[in-house]
Coordinates of C-alpha atoms in Angstrom, one line a residue:
Chain J
M408 CA -3.9 -22.3 -12.9
V409 CA -2.6 -24.2 -15.9
Q410 CA -5.2 -24.4 -18.6
R411 CA -5.0 -25.5 -22.2
H412 CA -5.4 -22.8 -24.7
S413 CA -7.4 -23.2 -27.9
F414 CA -6.1 -21.7 -31.1
A415 CA -8.5 -18.7 -30.9
K416 CA -7.3 -18.0 -27.4
K417 CA -3.7 -18.1 -28.5
V418 CA -4.4 -15.5 -31.2
Q419 CA -6.2 -13.4 -28.6
M420 CA -3.2 -13.7 -26.3
I421 CA -0.7 -12.7 -28.9
I422 CA -2.8 -9.5 -29.7
V423 CA -3.0 -8.7 -26.0
L424 CA 0.7 -9.2 -25.4
T425 CA 1.6 -7.1 -28.4
L426 CA -0.6 -4.3 -27.1
V427 CA 1.1 -4.6 -23.7
A428 CA 4.5 -4.4 -25.2
I429 CA 3.6 -1.4 -27.3
W430 CA 2.0 0.4 -24.3
A431 CA 5.1 -0.2 -22.1
A432 CA 7.8 0.5 -24.6
F433 CA 6.4 3.1 -27.0
P434 CA 7.3 6.3 -25.0
I435 CA 10.9 5.1 -24.6
Y436 CA 11.1 4.1 -28.3
W437 CA 9.6 7.4 -29.3
A438 CA 12.1 9.3 -27.2
I439 CA 15.0 7.5 -28.8
M440 CA 13.6 8.2 -32.3
V441 CA 13.0 11.9 -31.7
S442 CA 16.5 12.2 -30.3
I443 CA 18.0 10.9 -33.5
K444 CA 15.7 12.5 -36.0
P445 CA 16.8 15.5 -38.0
R446 CA 15.2 18.5 -36.3
A447 CA 13.0 19.5 -39.2
E448 CA 11.4 16.1 -39.3
T449 CA 10.4 15.8 -35.6
F450 CA 6.7 15.9 -36.4
S451 CA 6.7 15.8 -40.2
V452 CA 7.8 12.2 -40.0
T453 CA 5.5 10.5 -37.6
Y454 CA 3.5 7.3 -37.0
L455 CA 6.1 4.7 -36.0
S456 CA 9.1 6.9 -37.1
I457 CA 11.2 3.9 -38.3
P458 CA 14.8 4.9 -38.8
F459 CA 16.5 4.5 -42.2
I460 CA 13.1 3.9 -43.7
Q461 CA 11.2 7.0 -42.7
F462 CA 14.2 9.2 -41.8
Q463 CA 18.0 9.3 -41.8
P464 CA 19.2 9.2 -38.2
T465 CA 21.6 11.8 -36.9
L466 CA 23.6 12.1 -33.7
Q467 CA 23.6 15.9 -33.9
N468 CA 21.2 16.4 -31.0
W469 CA 23.2 14.1 -28.7
I470 CA 26.5 15.6 -29.6
E471 CA 25.3 19.1 -29.0
D472 CA 23.6 18.2 -25.7
L473 CA 26.5 16.2 -24.3
Q474 CA 28.8 19.1 -24.9
N475 CA 26.5 21.5 -23.0
E476 CA 28.3 22.6 -19.9
E477 CA 25.1 23.1 -17.9
I478 CA 23.9 19.6 -18.6
R479 CA 27.3 18.2 -17.6
R480 CA 27.1 20.1 -14.3
A481 CA 23.5 19.0 -13.7
A482 CA 24.4 15.4 -14.3
F483 CA 27.4 15.6 -12.1
N484 CA 25.3 17.2 -9.3
S485 CA 22.7 14.5 -9.7
L486 CA 25.4 11.8 -9.4
V487 CA 27.1 13.4 -6.3
V488 CA 23.9 14.2 -4.5
S489 CA 22.2 10.8 -5.1
T490 CA 25.2 8.6 -4.3
T491 CA 26.2 10.5 -1.2
S492 CA 22.7 10.8 0.2
S493 CA 22.1 7.1 -0.5
L494 CA 25.3 6.0 1.2
L495 CA 24.4 8.1 4.3
A496 CA 20.9 6.8 4.4
L497 CA 22.2 3.3 4.0
F498 CA 24.7 3.7 6.8
L499 CA 22.3 5.2 9.3
G500 CA 19.4 3.0 8.1
S501 CA 21.3 -0.3 8.4
L502 CA 22.4 0.5 11.9
A503 CA 18.8 1.3 13.0
G504 CA 17.4 -1.6 10.9
Y505 CA 19.8 -3.9 12.7
A506 CA 18.8 -2.5 16.1
L507 CA 15.1 -3.1 15.3
A508 CA 15.7 -6.6 14.0
R509 CA 18.1 -7.9 16.7
F510 CA 17.3 -6.0 19.9
R511 CA 14.1 -5.6 21.8
F512 CA 13.0 -2.1 22.8
Y513 CA 10.7 -1.9 25.8
R514 CA 9.5 1.6 26.3
I515 CA 8.4 2.1 22.7
K516 CA 7.9 -1.2 21.0
N517 CA 10.0 -2.2 17.9
R518 CA 7.1 -2.3 15.6
D519 CA 5.9 1.1 16.7
I520 CA 9.4 2.5 16.0
T521 CA 9.3 0.9 12.6
V522 CA 5.8 2.3 11.8
W523 CA 7.0 5.7 13.0
F524 CA 9.9 5.6 10.5
L525 CA 7.5 4.5 7.8
S526 CA 5.1 7.4 8.6
Q527 CA 8.0 9.8 7.8
R528 CA 8.1 8.4 4.3
I529 CA 4.4 8.9 3.9
L530 CA 4.7 12.6 4.5
P531 CA 4.1 14.6 1.3
P532 CA 7.3 16.5 0.5
V533 CA 5.4 19.7 -0.1
V534 CA 4.5 19.8 3.6
V535 CA 8.2 20.3 4.6
V536 CA 9.4 22.1 1.5
I537 CA 8.8 25.6 3.0
P538 CA 10.6 25.1 6.3
F539 CA 13.5 23.3 4.4
F540 CA 13.8 26.3 2.2
L541 CA 13.9 28.8 5.1
I542 CA 16.2 26.7 7.1
M543 CA 18.7 26.3 4.3
K544 CA 18.4 30.0 3.6
T545 CA 19.3 30.7 7.2
L546 CA 22.2 28.3 7.1
N547 CA 23.4 29.8 3.9
L548 CA 23.1 26.4 2.2
L549 CA 20.7 27.4 -0.6
D550 CA 22.0 26.2 -4.0
T551 CA 24.5 23.8 -2.6
Q552 CA 24.9 20.1 -3.0
L553 CA 25.0 19.7 0.7
A554 CA 21.4 21.0 1.2
L555 CA 20.2 18.4 -1.3
I556 CA 22.2 15.6 0.3
L557 CA 20.7 16.4 3.7
V558 CA 17.2 16.4 2.3
Y559 CA 17.5 13.2 0.3
T560 CA 19.2 11.4 3.1
T561 CA 16.2 12.4 5.3
F562 CA 13.7 11.1 2.8
N563 CA 15.6 7.8 2.0
L564 CA 16.4 7.0 5.6
P565 CA 13.0 5.6 6.6
F566 CA 13.0 3.4 3.6
A567 CA 16.5 2.1 4.4
V568 CA 15.6 1.5 8.0
V569 CA 12.4 -0.5 7.2
I570 CA 14.0 -2.5 4.4
M571 CA 17.2 -3.3 6.2
R572 CA 15.3 -4.3 9.3
Q573 CA 13.6 -7.0 7.2
M574 CA 16.8 -8.1 5.6
F575 CA 18.5 -8.6 8.9
K576 CA 15.5 -10.5 10.3
E577 CA 16.0 -13.0 7.6
I578 CA 19.6 -13.8 8.5
P579 CA 19.7 -16.6 11.0
E580 CA 20.7 -15.2 14.4
E581 CA 23.0 -18.2 15.3
I582 CA 25.9 -16.9 13.3
E583 CA 25.9 -13.6 15.1
E584 CA 25.5 -15.4 18.4
A585 CA 28.6 -17.4 17.7
A586 CA 30.5 -14.3 17.0
L587 CA 29.3 -12.7 20.3
V588 CA 30.3 -15.8 22.2
D589 CA 33.7 -15.6 20.7
G590 CA 34.0 -12.2 22.2
C591 CA 33.1 -9.9 19.4
S592 CA 31.5 -6.6 20.4
H593 CA 28.0 -5.9 19.1
F594 CA 29.4 -3.4 16.6
D595 CA 32.0 -5.9 15.4
T596 CA 29.4 -8.5 15.0
F597 CA 27.3 -6.1 13.0
L598 CA 30.2 -4.9 10.8
R599 CA 31.9 -8.3 10.2
V600 CA 29.1 -10.7 10.3
A601 CA 25.7 -9.2 9.6
L602 CA 26.7 -6.6 7.0
P603 CA 28.6 -9.0 4.8
L604 CA 25.8 -11.5 5.0
S605 CA 23.3 -8.9 3.8
A606 CA 25.5 -7.5 1.1
P607 CA 23.1 -8.2 -1.8
A608 CA 20.3 -6.5 0.1
L609 CA 22.5 -3.5 0.9
A610 CA 23.4 -3.1 -2.7
A611 CA 19.7 -3.3 -3.8
T612 CA 18.6 -0.8 -1.2
F613 CA 21.4 1.5 -2.2
I614 CA 20.3 1.3 -5.8
L615 CA 16.6 2.1 -5.0
C616 CA 17.6 5.0 -2.8
M617 CA 19.8 6.3 -5.5
A618 CA 17.0 6.1 -8.1
F619 CA 14.6 7.9 -5.7
A620 CA 17.1 10.7 -5.1
W621 CA 18.1 10.9 -8.7
N622 CA 14.4 11.3 -9.9
E623 CA 13.4 13.8 -7.2
L624 CA 12.2 17.2 -8.5
L625 CA 10.3 19.2 -5.9
F626 CA 13.1 19.7 -3.3
A627 CA 15.7 20.2 -5.9
L628 CA 13.6 22.8 -7.6
I629 CA 13.3 24.8 -4.4
L630 CA 16.8 24.3 -3.0
S631 CA 18.8 24.9 -6.1
Q632 CA 19.1 27.8 -8.5
K633 CA 22.3 27.5 -10.5
E634 CA 25.3 25.8 -9.0
A635 CA 23.5 22.8 -7.5
V636 CA 20.9 22.2 -10.2
T637 CA 20.2 18.5 -10.8
L638 CA 19.1 16.9 -14.0
P639 CA 15.4 16.9 -13.2
V640 CA 15.5 20.6 -12.4
F641 CA 17.5 21.3 -15.5
I642 CA 15.2 19.5 -17.8
A643 CA 12.1 21.0 -16.2
G644 CA 13.6 24.4 -16.7
S645 CA 14.8 23.8 -20.3
Q646 CA 11.1 23.6 -21.2
Q647 CA 9.9 26.8 -19.5
S648 CA 12.5 29.4 -20.1
R649 CA 13.5 28.8 -23.7
G650 CA 10.4 27.4 -25.4
V651 CA 10.2 23.7 -26.2
F652 CA 13.0 22.2 -28.2
F653 CA 11.4 18.8 -28.8
W654 CA 14.7 17.1 -29.8
F655 CA 16.3 18.2 -26.6
A656 CA 13.2 17.1 -24.6
A657 CA 14.0 13.7 -26.0
T658 CA 17.7 13.6 -25.4
R659 CA 17.4 15.1 -21.9
S660 CA 14.6 12.9 -20.9
L661 CA 16.6 9.9 -21.8
M662 CA 19.7 11.2 -20.1
A663 CA 17.8 11.7 -16.9
A664 CA 15.7 8.5 -17.0
L665 CA 18.1 5.9 -18.4
P666 CA 20.5 5.6 -15.3
P667 CA 17.7 4.9 -12.7
T668 CA 15.9 2.7 -15.2
I669 CA 18.9 0.6 -15.9
L670 CA 19.9 0.4 -12.3
A671 CA 16.5 -0.7 -11.3
L672 CA 16.6 -3.5 -13.9
L673 CA 19.7 -4.8 -12.1
V674 CA 17.7 -5.3 -8.9
Q675 CA 14.5 -6.6 -10.5
P676 CA 13.9 -9.4 -8.1
F677 CA 14.1 -6.9 -5.2
I678 CA 11.8 -4.3 -6.6
V679 CA 8.4 -5.5 -5.4
R680 CA 9.8 -5.9 -1.9
G681 CA 11.5 -2.5 -2.0
L682 CA 8.6 -0.6 -3.3
T683 CA 6.2 -2.1 -0.8
F684 CA 8.6 -1.5 2.1
G685 CA 9.0 -5.2 2.5
A686 CA 5.3 -5.9 2.9
V687 CA 5.1 -8.1 -0.2
K688 CA 7.8 -10.5 -1.1
G689 CA 8.6 -10.5 -4.8
Chain F
M750 CA 11.3 -14.5 18.9
K751 CA 13.9 -11.8 19.5
I752 CA 16.9 -12.6 21.6
D753 CA 18.5 -9.8 23.5
L754 CA 22.1 -10.4 22.5
G755 CA 23.3 -9.2 25.9
G756 CA 23.8 -5.6 25.3
R757 CA 22.1 -3.0 27.5
N758 CA 23.1 0.2 25.7
A759 CA 24.5 -1.1 22.5
K760 CA 21.0 -1.2 21.0
F761 CA 20.6 2.6 21.5
V762 CA 23.9 3.3 19.8
F763 CA 22.6 1.5 16.7
L764 CA 19.1 3.0 16.7
L765 CA 19.6 6.6 17.9
P766 CA 21.6 8.1 15.0
A767 CA 18.7 7.4 12.6
V768 CA 16.1 8.6 15.1
I769 CA 17.9 11.8 15.9
W770 CA 18.5 12.5 12.2
T771 CA 14.8 12.0 11.5
L772 CA 13.7 14.0 14.4
F773 CA 16.0 16.9 13.5
F774 CA 15.1 16.9 9.8
T775 CA 11.4 16.1 9.7
V776 CA 9.9 16.8 13.1
F777 CA 11.7 20.1 13.5
P778 CA 10.7 21.4 10.1
L779 CA 7.1 20.2 10.7
L780 CA 7.0 22.2 13.9
Y781 CA 8.5 25.1 12.2
S782 CA 6.0 25.1 9.4
L783 CA 3.1 24.6 11.9
R784 CA 4.3 27.8 13.6
L785 CA 4.6 29.6 10.2
S786 CA 1.0 28.7 9.3
F787 CA -0.2 31.0 12.1
F788 CA 1.8 33.9 10.8
R789 CA 1.5 36.3 7.9
Y790 CA 4.9 35.8 6.5
V791 CA 5.9 37.1 3.0
L792 CA 9.6 36.7 2.3
G793 CA 11.5 39.9 3.0
K794 CA 8.8 41.4 5.3
P795 CA 8.6 41.0 9.1
E796 CA 6.3 38.2 10.2
Q797 CA 3.1 38.9 12.0
F798 CA 0.9 36.5 14.2
I799 CA -2.6 36.2 12.7
G800 CA -4.0 33.2 14.5
F801 CA -6.2 31.0 12.3
E802 CA -6.6 33.6 9.5
N803 CA -4.5 31.6 7.0
F804 CA -6.7 28.6 7.5
L805 CA -9.9 30.6 7.3
R806 CA -8.6 32.2 4.1
A807 CA -7.8 28.7 2.7
F808 CA -11.4 27.5 3.2
G809 CA -12.8 30.5 1.4
D810 CA -10.2 30.4 -1.5
Y811 CA -11.6 29.2 -4.7
K812 CA -8.1 28.3 -5.9
V813 CA -7.8 25.9 -3.0
A814 CA -11.1 24.4 -3.9
N815 CA -10.0 24.0 -7.5
A816 CA -6.7 22.4 -6.5
V817 CA -8.6 20.0 -4.2
K818 CA -11.1 19.1 -6.9
V819 CA -8.4 18.6 -9.5
T820 CA -6.4 16.4 -7.2
L821 CA -9.4 14.3 -6.2
I822 CA -10.4 13.8 -9.8
F823 CA -6.9 12.7 -10.6
I824 CA -6.7 10.3 -7.7
S825 CA -10.2 8.8 -8.2
I826 CA -9.5 8.0 -11.8
A827 CA -5.8 7.1 -11.7
I828 CA -6.0 4.6 -8.8
P829 CA -9.0 2.5 -9.9
A830 CA -7.6 2.4 -13.5
E831 CA -4.1 1.3 -12.2
L832 CA -5.6 -1.3 -10.0
L833 CA -7.9 -2.7 -12.7
L834 CA -5.3 -2.7 -15.4
G835 CA -2.6 -4.0 -13.0
M836 CA -4.9 -6.8 -11.9
A837 CA -5.7 -7.8 -15.4
L838 CA -2.1 -7.9 -16.3
A839 CA -1.2 -9.9 -13.2
L840 CA -3.9 -12.5 -14.0
L841 CA -2.7 -12.6 -17.6
F842 CA 1.0 -13.2 -16.6
N843 CA 0.2 -15.6 -13.8
Q844 CA -0.5 -18.1 -16.6
K845 CA 2.2 -19.9 -18.5
I846 CA 3.1 -17.4 -21.1
P847 CA 6.0 -17.5 -23.5
G848 CA 8.5 -14.7 -22.7
R849 CA 7.0 -13.9 -19.3
R850 CA 10.4 -12.7 -18.0
F851 CA 10.8 -10.5 -21.0
F852 CA 7.5 -8.8 -20.3
R853 CA 8.2 -8.4 -16.7
T854 CA 11.4 -6.6 -17.5
L855 CA 9.6 -4.5 -20.1
L856 CA 6.9 -3.5 -17.6
T857 CA 9.5 -2.7 -15.0
M858 CA 11.0 0.0 -17.2
P859 CA 8.4 2.8 -16.6
L860 CA 8.7 2.5 -12.8
F861 CA 11.9 4.3 -12.5
F862 CA 11.6 6.6 -15.5
T863 CA 12.2 10.1 -14.1
P864 CA 8.7 11.5 -13.7
V865 CA 9.6 15.0 -14.8
A866 CA 11.3 13.5 -17.9
I867 CA 8.3 11.5 -18.9
G868 CA 6.2 14.7 -18.5
L869 CA 8.5 16.6 -20.8
L870 CA 8.5 13.7 -23.2
G871 CA 4.7 13.8 -23.1
L872 CA 4.9 17.3 -24.7
T873 CA 6.1 15.6 -27.9
I874 CA 4.0 12.5 -27.6
F875 CA 0.8 14.4 -27.1
Y876 CA 1.8 17.1 -29.6
E877 CA -1.3 18.0 -31.4
E878 CA 0.0 18.6 -35.0
G879 CA 1.9 15.4 -35.9
G880 CA 2.6 13.9 -32.5
P881 CA 2.5 10.1 -32.6
I882 CA -0.8 9.7 -30.8
N883 CA -2.7 12.2 -32.9
S884 CA -1.1 10.9 -36.1
F885 CA -2.6 7.5 -35.4
L886 CA -5.9 8.9 -34.2
G887 CA -5.9 10.9 -37.5
L888 CA -6.1 7.7 -39.4
V889 CA -9.7 7.3 -38.1
G890 CA -10.4 11.0 -38.5
L891 CA -9.8 12.1 -34.9
K892 CA -7.8 15.0 -33.6
V893 CA -7.6 15.4 -29.9
P894 CA -6.6 18.8 -28.4
W895 CA -4.5 17.0 -25.7
L896 CA -2.8 19.9 -24.0
S897 CA -4.9 22.8 -24.9
H898 CA -8.3 21.6 -23.6
P899 CA -8.8 21.3 -19.8
T900 CA -10.4 17.9 -19.9
W901 CA -7.9 16.4 -22.3
A902 CA -5.0 17.9 -20.4
M903 CA -6.1 16.0 -17.4
A904 CA -6.5 12.9 -19.5
A905 CA -2.9 13.3 -20.7
I906 CA -1.6 13.6 -17.2
L907 CA -3.7 10.5 -16.2
L908 CA -2.3 8.5 -19.1
V909 CA 1.2 9.3 -18.1
E910 CA 0.5 8.5 -14.5
I911 CA -1.2 5.2 -15.4
W912 CA 1.7 4.4 -17.8
Q913 CA 4.2 4.8 -15.0
W914 CA 2.4 3.2 -12.1
T915 CA 0.3 0.3 -13.5
P916 CA 3.5 -1.7 -13.7
F917 CA 3.9 -1.3 -10.0
V918 CA 0.4 -2.6 -9.3
F919 CA 1.0 -5.4 -11.8
L920 CA 4.3 -6.5 -10.2
V921 CA 3.1 -6.5 -6.7
L922 CA -0.2 -8.3 -7.5
L923 CA 1.7 -10.8 -9.6
A924 CA 4.0 -11.5 -6.7
G925 CA 0.9 -11.9 -4.5
L926 CA -0.8 -14.3 -6.9
Q927 CA 2.3 -16.4 -7.1
G928 CA 2.4 -16.7 -3.4
L929 CA -1.1 -18.2 -3.3
P930 CA -1.3 -22.0 -2.5
E931 CA -1.8 -24.2 -5.6
E932 CA -3.9 -26.8 -3.8
V933 CA -6.8 -24.5 -3.2
Y934 CA -7.1 -23.9 -6.9
E935 CA -6.9 -27.6 -7.8
S936 CA -10.0 -28.3 -5.6
A937 CA -11.7 -25.2 -6.8
W938 CA -11.5 -26.2 -10.4
L939 CA -13.1 -29.5 -9.4
E940 CA -16.1 -27.6 -8.1
T941 CA -16.6 -25.1 -10.9
S942 CA -15.4 -24.4 -14.4
S943 CA -16.2 -20.7 -14.3
G944 CA -13.0 -18.7 -14.2
W945 CA -14.9 -15.7 -12.8
Q946 CA -16.3 -17.8 -9.9
V947 CA -12.8 -18.9 -9.0
F948 CA -11.5 -15.4 -9.2
R949 CA -14.3 -13.9 -7.2
W950 CA -14.5 -16.4 -4.4
I951 CA -10.9 -17.7 -4.2
T952 CA -8.4 -15.3 -5.7
L953 CA -9.9 -12.0 -4.6
P954 CA -10.4 -12.9 -0.9
M955 CA -6.9 -14.5 -0.6
L956 CA -5.3 -11.6 -2.4
Q957 CA -7.1 -9.0 -0.3
P958 CA -4.2 -8.1 2.0
V959 CA -1.9 -7.5 -1.0
I960 CA -4.6 -5.4 -2.8
I961 CA -5.0 -3.2 0.3
I962 CA -1.2 -2.6 0.5
V963 CA -1.1 -1.7 -3.2
F964 CA -4.1 0.6 -2.8
L965 CA -2.6 2.4 0.2
L966 CA 0.8 2.8 -1.4
R967 CA -0.7 4.2 -4.5
L968 CA -3.0 6.5 -2.6
I969 CA -0.1 7.9 -0.6
E970 CA 2.0 8.5 -3.7
A971 CA -0.8 9.8 -5.9
V972 CA -1.7 12.5 -3.4
K973 CA 1.8 13.9 -3.8
I974 CA 1.5 14.3 -7.6
F975 CA 3.7 17.2 -8.7
D976 CA 6.3 16.3 -11.3
I977 CA 4.1 15.3 -14.2
A978 CA 1.7 18.2 -13.8
Y979 CA 4.7 20.6 -13.5
S980 CA 6.4 19.5 -16.6
L981 CA 3.6 18.3 -18.9
T982 CA 0.9 20.9 -18.4
A983 CA 2.3 23.3 -15.8
G984 CA -1.1 23.2 -14.2
G985 CA -2.8 24.4 -17.4
P986 CA -4.6 25.3 -19.5
G987 CA -5.8 27.8 -16.9
T988 CA -5.8 26.0 -13.6
S989 CA -7.4 22.9 -14.9
T990 CA -4.6 20.6 -13.9
Q991 CA -3.2 22.6 -11.0
V992 CA -2.9 19.8 -8.5
Y993 CA -2.6 20.5 -4.8
S994 CA 1.2 20.2 -4.4
L995 CA 1.7 22.4 -7.5
F996 CA -0.6 25.0 -6.0
V997 CA 1.2 25.1 -2.7
Y998 CA 4.5 25.2 -4.5
R999 CA 3.4 28.2 -6.5
S1000 CA 1.9 30.0 -3.4
A1001 CA 5.3 29.6 -1.8
M1002 CA 7.8 30.0 -4.5
K1003 CA 6.0 32.4 -6.9
F1004 CA 4.2 34.6 -4.5
F1005 CA 6.5 34.0 -1.5
D1006 CA 3.5 33.8 0.7
F1007 CA 5.1 31.4 3.1
G1008 CA 2.6 31.6 5.9
Y1009 CA -0.3 30.9 3.7
A1010 CA 1.5 28.2 1.8
S1011 CA 2.4 26.5 5.2
S1012 CA -1.2 26.4 6.3
L1013 CA -2.1 24.9 2.9
A1014 CA 0.6 22.3 3.3
Y1015 CA -0.6 21.5 6.8
L1016 CA -4.2 21.0 5.6
L1017 CA -2.8 18.4 3.2
L1018 CA -0.9 16.7 6.1
V1019 CA -4.0 16.5 8.2
A1020 CA -6.1 15.0 5.3
I1021 CA -3.4 12.4 4.7
S1022 CA -3.0 11.6 8.4
L1023 CA -6.7 11.0 8.6
V1024 CA -6.6 8.5 5.8
I1025 CA -3.5 6.8 7.3
A1026 CA -5.1 6.7 10.8
F1027 CA -7.9 4.8 9.2
F1028 CA -5.5 2.1 8.0
F1029 CA -3.1 2.4 10.9
R1030 CA -3.9 -0.9 12.6
R1031 CA -3.4 -2.8 9.3
M1032 CA 0.0 -1.2 8.8
R1033 CA 1.1 -2.2 12.3
E1034 CA 0.1 -5.8 11.6
I1035 CA 2.1 -5.9 8.4
Y1036 CA 5.3 -4.8 10.2
E1037 CA 4.7 -7.0 13.2

């Protein structure tokens, strides 16, 4: 669809592109600006809030927030919970994904198993939130990192299975066959041949799982009170209990959102595929 | 197609850990909450079997009706808006445009922005006295009561949702468009010069499978909306933005009415399952 553009069309295009750029970037830009504005000027200086012209930037909000013990603990919890659960999901998921890609199941067909996994992902979290709460309460796991790790592993696992199945399907089988002929066991073949060949896919799946777990709010809200509070829970609570401190809304939003955003940008070519569970190739 | 690599039991060793994990952590809780939904169970008090009473109560509860209404309004505006905007963007960027990669990157950024964080940020963006949106609207003499008026509060949530998810629709549709065969277009342009005709009779039909996937995925996710409503409006003003998940959450965690909340959750599960069942065959085809 290559067409020639007239001058009028070019101008039109530039206007549209500018609007798109503003639409996409403004909230993030605004957050950065609010986070470095002097507090008294949060709303008295507005419109585009251009630093050095409209206000003198300050790092006061950042310094104060980064020294906040509660925030540090929440960030640490988020990090531990999201990496551990993603690793677990990736481990179990790549095993199952490999099984679904390479072996044939007879009693229940491969694609039905795949769709079953997928249907777990469709489940609205709020449906299982109550039993999870009661189970964790019974097991004395409320307000622990472990409870969140178990939950996030569960929710990332179907994703990992479906994606890794696809990735393994794309590796030519011949290499693994050769390894088997040479006397490798199935597990050795998986570990030494299939996994290294799909390393980029593993990394990308890990990153997406981590971003999902990092951003999750509902489960964390229910399963943590103090010790295991994650960043999303912390920032949700910082609004409700102590009134809105807009400058902290900005710093904390950025602290929570920048890690998953930056990670996701690293795996850009993989995102379409990941978010459609492999249904659309990016 | 698939070659049995010679193992008889090896395949189960690979598959079963994930299956057992999933059974234990989702099927078991689902059964548990199904049981709960037939009980009157308020935390700290003994549970009591009451049959279908929770479900009957739900059907007569005006708060449930409100939550359903709010959620339906949310979905029925958000999804068409995202699809239309996403499609427009995808068509725009399917042409040769300078800086296409830059724009793709820019539009990828909202996707993984922590939803509760963008909700919180929304409090400053939609701030009525001197927030950036109202300050620009003020230039043309407008002042919108974003978070204090029921309709505008819903509009604010919708704007945040559309901001976050239009990029997803865009990226997927763009990938779909770029996968379409070039030759079909070459011959189409010989027949007609109307861009609309080509779009209507060539692009749209060929893109249909991708559009359906995007629609389904958005639908599934939009039904779950919680984070933004929780942090941006907390369901207010009044209950004007109290979406279904938020309502169930509150029934459980504020009033500790676990039996009732479980039955509410189950009603949602049934509703979603019906929608999914409707598209089930299509989903199986995709994962063939």
